mmCIF file of C-alpha atoms in Angstrom:
data_model
loop_
_atom_site.group_PDB
_atom_site.id
_atom_site.type_symbol
_atom_site.label_atom_id
_atom_site.label_comp_id
_atom_site.label_asym_id
_atom_site.label_seq_id
_atom_site.Cartn_x
_atom_site.Cartn_y
_atom_site.Cartn_z
ATOM 1 C CA MET A 1 2.459 12.724 -1.402
ATOM 2 C CA GLU A 2 5.603 10.186 -1.524
ATOM 3 C CA VAL A 3 5.938 8.365 -4.842
ATOM 4 C CA ARG A 4 8.298 5.193 -4.694
ATOM 5 C CA SER A 5 9.244 3.069 -7.705
ATOM 6 C CA ILE A 6 10.293 -0.648 -7.246
ATOM 7 C CA VAL A 7 11.077 -3.595 -9.716
ATOM 8 C CA LEU A 8 9.946 -7.221 -8.701
ATOM 9 C CA GLY A 9 10.435 -10.401 -10.331
ATOM 10 C CA PRO A 10 7.357 -12.606 -10.892
ATOM 11 C CA ASP A 11 6.132 -13.947 -7.645
ATOM 12 C CA GLU A 12 8.461 -11.665 -5.579
ATOM 13 C CA SER A 13 6.990 -9.708 -2.753
ATOM 14 C CA TYR A 14 7.524 -6.254 -1.115
ATOM 15 C CA GLU A 15 6.500 -5.068 2.233
ATOM 16 C CA LEU A 16 5.254 -1.620 2.754
ATOM 17 C CA ARG A 17 4.693 -0.032 6.119
ATOM 18 C CA LEU A 18 2.500 3.024 6.405
ATOM 19 C CA THR A 19 1.470 4.875 9.441
ATOM 20 C CA GLY A 20 -2.253 4.808 10.340
ATOM 21 C CA ARG A 21 -4.441 7.303 12.060
ATOM 22 C CA GLY A 22 -7.374 4.826 12.904
ATOM 23 C CA ALA A 23 -7.903 6.501 16.456
ATOM 24 C CA ARG A 24 -9.041 9.649 14.201
ATOM 25 C CA GLY A 25 -11.144 7.456 11.978
ATOM 26 C CA TYR A 26 -8.796 7.251 8.868
ATOM 27 C CA VAL A 27 -8.097 4.112 7.089
ATOM 28 C CA TRP A 28 -5.814 3.115 4.297
ATOM 29 C CA THR A 29 -7.373 2.131 0.921
ATOM 30 C CA TRP A 30 -5.677 1.246 -2.183
ATOM 31 C CA GLN A 31 -6.476 1.242 -5.814
ATOM 32 C CA VAL A 32 -4.253 -0.521 -8.660
ATOM 33 C CA THR A 33 -4.094 1.052 -12.187
ATOM 34 C CA GLY A 34 -2.098 0.127 -15.145
ATOM 35 C CA ASP A 35 -1.770 -3.609 -15.484
ATOM 36 C CA ALA A 36 -3.963 -4.383 -12.482
ATOM 37 C CA ASP A 37 -3.299 -8.062 -12.799
ATOM 38 C CA ALA A 38 0.268 -7.681 -12.375
ATOM 39 C CA VAL A 39 0.188 -7.279 -8.673
ATOM 40 C CA THR A 40 -1.745 -8.255 -5.640
ATOM 41 C CA VAL A 41 -2.059 -6.283 -2.590
ATOM 42 C CA THR A 42 -3.006 -7.471 1.054
ATOM 43 C CA GLU A 43 -2.889 -6.139 4.397
ATOM 44 C CA ALA A 44 -0.531 -8.279 6.458
ATOM 45 C CA PRO A 45 -1.996 -10.373 9.243
ATOM 46 C CA GLY A 46 -1.531 -8.606 12.719
ATOM 47 C CA ALA A 47 -1.002 -5.271 11.181
ATOM 48 C CA GLY A 48 -1.947 -2.616 13.708
ATOM 49 C CA ALA A 49 -0.485 -4.236 16.868
ATOM 50 C CA GLY A 50 1.694 -2.219 18.848
ATOM 51 C CA ALA A 51 5.218 -3.269 20.283
ATOM 52 C CA GLY A 52 5.366 -6.812 21.354
ATOM 53 C CA GLY A 53 1.919 -7.492 19.781
ATOM 54 C CA ALA A 54 0.274 -5.332 22.461
ATOM 55 C CA ALA A 55 -2.643 -2.985 21.639
ATOM 56 C CA PRO A 56 -1.590 0.521 20.917
ATOM 57 C CA LEU A 57 -2.262 3.366 23.237
ATOM 58 C CA PRO A 58 -5.553 5.349 22.529
ATOM 59 C CA GLY A 59 -4.775 7.989 19.964
ATOM 60 C CA ALA A 60 -1.289 6.707 19.119
ATOM 61 C CA PRO A 61 -0.318 6.331 15.439
ATOM 62 C CA VAL A 62 -0.534 2.769 14.343
ATOM 63 C CA GLU A 63 1.832 1.237 11.755
ATOM 64 C CA ARG A 64 -0.129 -0.809 8.883
ATOM 65 C CA THR A 65 1.667 -3.271 6.766
ATOM 66 C CA TYR A 66 0.940 -4.192 3.305
ATOM 67 C CA ALA A 67 2.331 -7.089 1.033
ATOM 68 C CA VAL A 68 2.597 -6.331 -2.571
ATOM 69 C CA ARG A 69 3.227 -9.255 -4.631
ATOM 70 C CA ALA A 70 4.283 -9.476 -8.495
ATOM 71 C CA ARG A 71 2.339 -11.935 -10.511
ATOM 72 C CA PRO A 72 3.664 -13.922 -13.506
ATOM 73 C CA PRO A 73 4.483 -13.577 -16.283
ATOM 74 C CA GLY A 74 6.453 -10.417 -15.873
ATOM 75 C CA GLY A 75 7.077 -7.467 -18.270
ATOM 76 C CA SER A 76 4.189 -5.237 -17.001
ATOM 77 C CA ARG A 77 3.656 -2.186 -14.882
ATOM 78 C CA ALA A 78 1.167 -1.210 -12.209
ATOM 79 C CA ARG A 79 0.625 1.745 -9.975
ATOM 80 C CA ILE A 80 -0.794 1.418 -6.742
ATOM 81 C CA ARG A 81 -2.290 4.624 -5.032
ATOM 82 C CA PHE A 82 -2.849 4.360 -1.223
ATOM 83 C CA ALA A 83 -5.000 6.973 0.267
ATOM 84 C CA GLN A 84 -5.689 7.734 3.900
ATOM 85 C CA VAL A 85 -9.423 8.444 3.988
ATOM 86 C CA ARG A 86 -12.329 8.691 6.528
ATOM 87 C CA PRO A 87 -15.141 6.163 5.168
ATOM 88 C CA PRO A 88 -17.879 8.239 6.667
ATOM 89 C CA TYR A 89 -16.863 11.365 4.608
ATOM 90 C CA PRO A 90 -16.332 10.198 0.969
ATOM 91 C CA ASP A 91 -16.285 13.688 -0.405
ATOM 92 C CA GLU A 92 -13.261 14.637 1.881
ATOM 93 C CA ALA A 93 -9.944 14.775 0.478
ATOM 94 C CA PRO A 94 -7.500 12.055 1.589
ATOM 95 C CA TYR A 95 -5.412 12.887 4.672
ATOM 96 C CA ASP A 96 -2.272 11.465 3.051
ATOM 97 C CA GLU A 97 -1.512 9.499 0.059
ATOM 98 C CA PHE A 98 1.496 7.332 -1.138
ATOM 99 C CA VAL A 99 2.137 6.087 -4.582
ATOM 100 C CA LEU A 100 3.919 2.902 -5.364
ATOM 101 C CA ASP A 101 5.040 2.262 -8.937
ATOM 102 C CA VAL A 102 5.643 -1.484 -9.595
ATOM 103 C CA GLU A 103 7.578 -2.960 -12.460
ATOM 104 C CA VAL A 104 7.269 -6.660 -12.936
ATOM 105 C CA ALA A 105 10.633 -7.615 -14.600
ATOM 106 C CA ALA A 106 10.245 -10.154 -17.357
ATOM 107 C CA VAL A 107 12.028 -13.503 -16.927
ATOM 108 C CA THR A 108 15.029 -13.977 -19.293
ATOM 109 C CA GLY A 109 16.334 -17.246 -20.078
ATOM 110 C CA GLY A 110 19.936 -17.988 -19.271
ATOM 111 C CA SER A 111 22.388 -20.657 -19.911
#
């Protein structure tokens, strides 16, 4: 399991790419803990297309792209746990996991 830490300003976004194994029945899910209102997570449109937007070859790994956006006002922290699971088997351990620790920086006034 990989753990990555990032710092974002309010309304700043971060793009995360994770390799999927959809042909084997796995999907990425995510759960936000900590200050869950500090960030939003969405799967980017067109995620899963192969090179040039073509459909991937059967059985080929597919890259998924997720957009993480920090929400105002800042000064908070959230942890996003991505887990690669097979929905038909909810008791099965995740195939892979990725943790993203996000600090939303407080906006400071300047002159």
